Tab-separated table of C-alpha atoms and ligand atoms in Angstrom:
chain	number	residue	atom	x	y	z
A	5	MET	CA	89.514	74.584	103.448
A	6	LYS	CA	88.905	75.764	107.030
A	7	LYS	CA	89.031	79.527	107.317
A	8	VAL	CA	91.181	80.563	110.274
A	9	LEU	CA	92.650	84.055	110.115
A	10	ILE	CA	95.181	86.029	112.155
A	11	VAL	CA	94.901	89.815	111.910
A	12	THR	CA	97.822	91.657	113.493
A	13	GLY	CA	96.689	95.050	114.725
A	14	GLY	CA	93.112	93.793	114.703
A	15	SER	CA	92.019	95.948	117.621
A	16	ARG	CA	91.674	99.194	115.684
A	17	GLY	CA	91.412	100.844	112.277
A	18	ILE	CA	91.889	98.781	109.122
A	19	GLY	CA	92.686	95.629	111.138
A	20	HIS	CA	89.441	95.943	113.115
A	21	ALA	CA	87.353	96.463	109.962
A	22	THR	CA	89.102	93.530	108.270
A	23	SER	CA	88.443	91.235	111.239
A	24	VAL	CA	84.709	92.033	111.235
A	25	LEU	CA	84.254	91.766	107.447
A	26	ALA	CA	86.279	88.548	107.340
A	27	ALA	CA	84.027	87.067	110.018
A	28	GLU	CA	81.010	87.969	107.887
A	29	ALA	CA	82.740	86.098	105.036
A	30	GLY	CA	83.066	82.970	107.193
A	31	TRP	CA	86.489	83.339	108.812
A	32	ASP	CA	87.241	82.542	112.456
A	33	VAL	CA	89.573	85.296	113.604
A	34	CYS	CA	92.503	85.669	115.995
A	35	VAL	CA	92.589	89.384	116.812
A	36	ASN	CA	96.085	90.548	117.734
A	37	TYR	CA	96.808	93.766	119.645
A	38	VAL	CA	99.776	95.189	121.516
A	39	SER	CA	98.244	97.307	124.313
A	40	ASN	CA	94.576	98.075	123.675
A	41	LYS	CA	92.786	95.064	125.211
A	42	THR	CA	89.446	96.849	125.447
A	43	ARG	CA	89.335	97.558	121.714
A	44	ALA	CA	90.516	94.021	120.876
A	45	ASP	CA	87.743	92.586	123.067
A	46	GLU	CA	85.234	94.807	121.238
A	47	THR	CA	86.455	93.415	117.894
A	48	VAL	CA	86.080	89.864	119.240
A	49	ALA	CA	82.523	90.640	120.380
A	50	ARG	CA	81.631	91.937	116.876
A	51	ILE	CA	82.984	88.698	115.340
A	52	LYS	CA	81.100	86.461	117.750
A	53	ALA	CA	77.926	88.439	117.025
A	54	VAL	CA	78.043	87.189	113.428
A	55	GLY	CA	78.437	83.603	114.615
A	56	ARG	CA	82.160	83.051	114.089
A	57	ARG	CA	84.775	82.017	116.645
A	58	ALA	CA	87.256	84.659	117.814
A	59	ILE	CA	90.028	85.218	120.347
A	60	ALA	CA	92.066	88.276	121.288
A	61	VAL	CA	95.809	87.693	121.718
A	62	GLN	CA	98.167	90.291	123.113
A	63	ALA	CA	101.521	90.108	121.319
A	64	ASP	CA	104.082	92.724	120.374
A	65	ILE	CA	104.889	91.667	116.816
A	66	ASN	CA	108.216	93.422	117.241
A	67	ASN	CA	109.167	90.594	119.619
A	68	GLU	CA	110.048	87.252	117.993
A	69	GLN	CA	108.841	85.112	120.917
A	70	ASP	CA	105.554	87.038	120.993
A	71	VAL	CA	105.019	86.382	117.269
A	72	ILE	CA	105.638	82.656	117.707
A	73	ARG	CA	103.285	82.565	120.720
A	74	LEU	CA	100.624	84.402	118.683
A	75	PHE	CA	100.730	81.754	115.937
A	76	GLU	CA	100.848	78.855	118.422
A	77	THR	CA	97.891	80.226	120.419
A	78	CYS	CA	95.824	80.733	117.282
A	79	THR	CA	96.570	77.207	116.058
A	80	SER	CA	95.753	75.548	119.378
A	81	GLU	CA	92.540	77.545	119.989
A	82	LEU	CA	91.096	78.020	116.480
A	83	GLY	CA	92.884	75.412	114.332
A	84	GLU	CA	95.168	75.440	111.299
A	85	ILE	CA	95.870	78.978	110.097
A	86	THR	CA	94.923	79.587	106.446
A	87	GLY	CA	94.887	83.405	106.343
A	88	VAL	CA	97.089	86.163	107.776
A	89	VAL	CA	96.694	89.925	107.480
A	90	ASN	CA	99.567	92.044	108.749
A	91	SER	CA	97.875	95.336	109.575
A	92	ALA	CA	99.873	96.339	112.671
A	93	GLY	CA	101.964	99.375	111.886
A	94	ILE	CA	103.070	102.804	113.056
A	95	VAL	CA	103.798	106.077	111.244
A	96	GLU	CA	105.702	108.329	113.614
A	97	PRO	CA	107.964	110.238	113.586
A	98	TYR	CA	106.283	113.011	111.613
A	99	CYS	CA	109.211	115.247	110.717
A	100	ARG	CA	111.728	116.182	108.043
A	101	VAL	CA	114.611	113.801	107.369
A	102	ASP	CA	117.138	116.174	108.982
A	103	GLU	CA	115.137	115.988	112.216
A	104	LEU	CA	115.048	112.168	112.483
A	105	LYS	CA	116.195	110.604	115.750
A	106	TYR	CA	118.063	107.286	115.707
A	107	GLU	CA	115.791	105.555	118.249
A	108	GLU	CA	112.668	106.607	116.329
A	109	ILE	CA	114.022	105.210	113.053
A	110	VAL	CA	114.889	101.892	114.701
A	111	THR	CA	111.440	101.532	116.304
A	112	LEU	CA	109.684	102.368	113.027
A	113	ILE	CA	111.716	99.900	110.963
A	114	ASN	CA	111.385	97.205	113.623
A	115	VAL	CA	107.564	97.402	113.730
A	116	ASN	CA	106.867	98.044	110.035
A	117	VAL	CA	109.593	95.918	108.449
A	118	VAL	CA	111.269	93.423	110.808
A	119	ALA	CA	107.995	92.407	112.479
A	120	MET	CA	106.233	92.157	109.095
A	121	MET	CA	108.965	89.732	107.966
A	122	LEU	CA	108.622	87.660	111.164
A	123	VAL	CA	104.849	87.443	110.731
A	124	THR	CA	105.276	86.340	107.108
A	125	ARG	CA	107.925	83.783	108.073
A	126	GLU	CA	105.704	82.198	110.719
A	127	SER	CA	102.805	82.165	108.238
A	128	ILE	CA	104.791	80.375	105.515
A	129	LYS	CA	106.235	77.891	108.018
A	130	ARG	CA	102.686	76.750	108.718
A	131	MET	CA	100.914	77.276	105.376
A	132	SER	CA	103.377	76.146	102.704
A	133	THR	CA	102.773	72.665	101.288
A	134	LYS	CA	106.580	72.341	101.355
A	135	ASN	CA	106.268	72.549	105.157
A	136	ASN	CA	103.292	70.145	105.256
A	137	GLY	CA	100.745	72.977	105.393
A	138	SER	CA	97.496	73.199	103.414
A	139	GLY	CA	98.228	76.558	101.754
A	140	GLY	CA	96.732	79.944	102.489
A	141	SER	CA	96.646	83.633	101.773
A	142	ILE	CA	98.718	86.464	103.284
A	143	VAL	CA	97.968	90.167	102.902
A	144	LEU	CA	100.592	92.727	103.918
A	145	LEU	CA	99.580	96.337	104.537
A	146	SER	CA	101.746	98.734	102.565
A	147	SER	CA	100.857	102.332	101.649
A	148	VAL	CA	100.782	104.642	98.630
A	149	ALA	CA	103.376	106.546	100.688
A	150	ALA	CA	105.900	104.037	99.291
A	151	ARG	CA	105.633	105.624	95.829
A	152	ILE	CA	104.779	109.208	96.905
A	153	GLY	CA	107.675	109.392	99.387
A	154	SER	CA	105.682	111.638	101.769
A	155	PRO	CA	108.151	114.571	101.794
A	156	GLY	CA	107.918	116.920	104.759
A	157	LEU	CA	105.691	114.466	106.635
A	158	CYS	CA	107.009	110.928	107.070
A	159	VAL	CA	109.693	109.890	104.565
A	160	SER	CA	110.965	107.184	106.937
A	161	TYR	CA	107.471	105.645	107.053
A	162	ALA	CA	107.258	105.775	103.243
A	163	ALA	CA	110.591	103.955	103.039
A	164	SER	CA	109.414	101.287	105.490
A	165	LYS	CA	106.435	100.613	103.226
A	166	GLY	CA	108.755	100.482	100.204
A	167	ALA	CA	110.382	97.560	102.000
A	168	VAL	CA	106.966	95.904	102.399
A	169	ASP	CA	106.434	96.182	98.616
A	170	SER	CA	109.750	94.516	97.736
A	171	PHE	CA	109.298	91.834	100.366
A	172	ALA	CA	105.736	90.999	99.298
A	173	TRP	CA	106.768	90.690	95.633
A	174	GLY	CA	109.788	88.497	96.327
A	175	ALA	CA	108.146	86.303	98.953
A	176	ALA	CA	105.072	85.842	96.741
A	177	GLN	CA	107.222	84.369	93.977
A	178	GLU	CA	108.938	82.022	96.447
A	179	VAL	CA	105.776	80.399	97.754
A	180	VAL	CA	103.004	80.759	95.162
A	181	GLY	CA	103.901	77.284	93.866
A	182	GLU	CA	103.494	75.949	97.419
A	183	GLY	CA	99.856	76.976	97.847
A	184	VAL	CA	100.513	80.333	99.505
A	185	ARG	CA	99.353	83.578	97.882
A	186	ILE	CA	101.009	86.756	99.177
A	187	ASN	CA	99.690	90.171	98.165
A	188	ALA	CA	100.096	93.743	99.363
A	189	VAL	CA	97.403	96.380	99.777
A	190	SER	CA	98.377	100.047	99.554
A	191	PRO	CA	95.783	102.377	101.067
A	192	GLY	CA	95.662	106.116	100.515
A	193	ILE	CA	94.577	108.395	103.387
A	194	ILE	CA	92.162	106.414	105.557
A	195	ASP	CA	90.206	107.770	108.522
A	196	THR	CA	91.805	105.932	111.460
A	197	GLU	CA	93.576	106.860	114.681
A	198	ILE	CA	96.953	106.561	112.952
A	199	GLN	CA	96.381	110.007	111.397
A	200	PRO	CA	97.827	113.141	112.965
A	201	LYS	CA	95.207	115.520	114.389
A	202	GLY	CA	93.368	117.474	111.707
A	203	ARG	CA	94.846	115.637	108.696
A	204	VAL	CA	91.660	113.791	107.746
A	205	GLU	CA	89.591	117.024	107.631
A	206	LYS	CA	92.304	118.961	105.819
A	207	ALA	CA	93.333	116.335	103.258
A	208	GLY	CA	89.882	115.175	102.107
A	209	PRO	CA	88.954	117.994	99.713
A	210	SER	CA	92.412	117.975	98.079
A	211	LEU	CA	92.197	114.295	97.062
A	212	PRO	CA	91.063	113.286	93.541
A	213	ILE	CA	87.857	111.749	94.931
A	214	GLY	CA	87.285	114.641	97.349
A	215	ARG	CA	87.357	112.648	100.584
A	216	VAL	CA	89.498	110.308	102.668
A	217	GLY	CA	88.720	106.578	102.731
A	218	GLN	CA	87.001	104.544	105.429
A	219	PRO	CA	88.642	101.458	106.970
A	220	GLU	CA	85.867	99.233	105.592
A	221	GLU	CA	86.734	100.309	102.038
A	222	VAL	CA	90.238	98.897	102.523
A	223	ALA	CA	88.982	95.853	104.416
A	224	ARG	CA	86.769	94.795	101.487
A	225	ALA	CA	89.829	94.606	99.220
A	226	ILE	CA	91.756	92.636	101.840
A	227	VAL	CA	88.952	90.132	102.404
A	228	TRP	CA	88.675	89.628	98.631
A	229	LEU	CA	92.421	88.919	98.400
A	230	LEU	CA	92.046	86.378	101.215
A	231	SER	CA	89.206	84.628	99.405
A	232	ASP	CA	89.210	81.914	96.743
A	233	ASP	CA	87.795	84.528	94.350
A	234	ALA	CA	91.389	85.801	94.206
A	235	SER	CA	92.805	82.314	93.510
A	236	TYR	CA	95.000	83.556	90.612
A	237	VAL	CA	96.169	86.737	92.375
A	238	ALA	CA	99.627	86.618	93.952
A	239	GLY	CA	102.447	89.133	94.073
A	240	SER	CA	100.031	91.976	93.363
A	241	ASN	CA	100.007	95.321	95.108
A	242	LEU	CA	96.469	96.686	95.165
A	243	ASP	CA	96.105	100.460	95.602
A	244	VAL	CA	92.996	101.381	97.590
A	245	ALA	CA	93.528	105.084	97.194
A	246	ALA	CA	90.898	106.355	94.718
A	247	GLY	CA	93.348	107.759	92.203
A	248	ARG	CA	95.855	109.265	94.608
B	4	LIG	P1	95.702	102.222	113.633
B	4	LIG	O1	94.262	102.568	113.584
B	4	LIG	O2	96.646	103.151	114.312
B	4	LIG	O3	95.853	100.772	114.274
B	4	LIG	C1	97.119	100.243	114.476
B	4	LIG	C2	96.990	98.828	114.980
B	4	LIG	O4	98.303	98.244	115.054
B	4	LIG	C3	96.392	98.738	116.385
B	4	LIG	O5	95.538	97.611	116.397
B	4	LIG	C4	97.611	98.516	117.270
B	4	LIG	O6	97.307	97.795	118.467
B	4	LIG	C5	98.482	97.685	116.349
B	4	LIG	N1	99.914	97.682	116.651
B	4	LIG	C6	100.780	98.727	116.628
B	4	LIG	N2	102.014	98.325	116.964
B	4	LIG	C7	101.927	96.987	117.224
B	4	LIG	C8	102.861	96.000	117.645
B	4	LIG	N3	104.157	96.293	117.867
B	4	LIG	N4	102.423	94.729	117.792
B	4	LIG	C9	101.111	94.400	117.575
B	4	LIG	N5	100.192	95.310	117.192
B	4	LIG	C10	100.592	96.580	117.016
B	4	LIG	O7	96.310	102.026	112.146
B	4	LIG	P2	95.567	101.806	110.741
B	4	LIG	O8	95.334	103.128	110.137
B	4	LIG	O9	94.471	100.841	110.876
B	4	LIG	O10	96.757	101.154	109.897
B	4	LIG	C11	96.831	99.759	109.661
B	4	LIG	C12	97.918	99.507	108.632
B	4	LIG	O11	97.584	100.183	107.411
B	4	LIG	C13	99.306	100.013	109.045
B	4	LIG	O12	100.279	99.103	108.617
B	4	LIG	C14	99.416	101.330	108.284
B	4	LIG	O13	100.755	101.684	108.033
B	4	LIG	C15	98.668	100.991	107.010
B	4	LIG	N6	98.157	102.173	106.320
B	4	LIG	C16	97.254	102.998	106.923
B	4	LIG	C17	96.821	104.131	106.235
B	4	LIG	C18	95.844	105.102	106.838
B	4	LIG	O14	95.666	106.192	106.225
B	4	LIG	N7	95.189	104.802	107.942
B	4	LIG	C19	97.291	104.405	104.939
B	4	LIG	C20	98.204	103.530	104.363
B	4	LIG	C21	98.625	102.415	105.060
B	4	LIG	P3	96.766	98.542	119.834
B	4	LIG	O15	95.319	98.877	119.562
B	4	LIG	O16	96.948	97.531	120.896
B	4	LIG	O17	97.606	99.765	120.013
């Protein structure tokens, strides 16, 4: 099967690392970003350097027409999509529940939940054998926050990732018989720009393994789930959190 992959939020962090490692594993990659063109172009350059095809596509996955355009552009420029990683996500607001603002809750749920569902819908519409697709693999980024709850820090974020877990499990059962494997990956604390200032330095020593994770350590799990080596893995939720 041809290996054509969309990575939402591929410009930075876990999405960037996934795009580069996937390219090394033979995937052509459509790198999605919302505002950071420079970083998306850098990701594309890293992919091309290992001999794979790559394009950067600006699209706000919180906008339905943008999501459809992202999938159409990838198909027309790189070919039939057989892998999708939904890494785009946001954490803020960092606050207690009694300090939450309505607009902030809506933005968070729209990006982490509604957009994730749109991306999955567009993937299945193209991949499912029921829809004349050739099958494929989808990986949705969740978080261990979904089971920890993240009190005093970001309970609303934790809840948004709880929604990812339920959605991944249910959707996986719907389409696994149609050639589409859906899995979730739940990272612990990973050293990316999503972290509030100082958290990485402070949290490391308190973790069971004594350090935070690197984006590449999550990306390796994602690229494995995308691969045929994971051919009997669907509906799983893989913690990449070193015992947290
Ligand atoms: P990051 O470094 O902050 O990168 C976020 C990425 O998402 C960027 O590429 C950004 O694009 C993109 N993005 C944000 N909103 C978007 C939108 N509306 N449409 C399209 N793209 C959008 O984050 P990260 O740490 O790699 O996190 C990736 C995923 O892993 C997220 O879902 C996060 O919740 C999850 N996760 C992370 C951790 C962690 O500790 N880092 C732990 C658990 C789970 P621009 O560059 O254009 O802004």
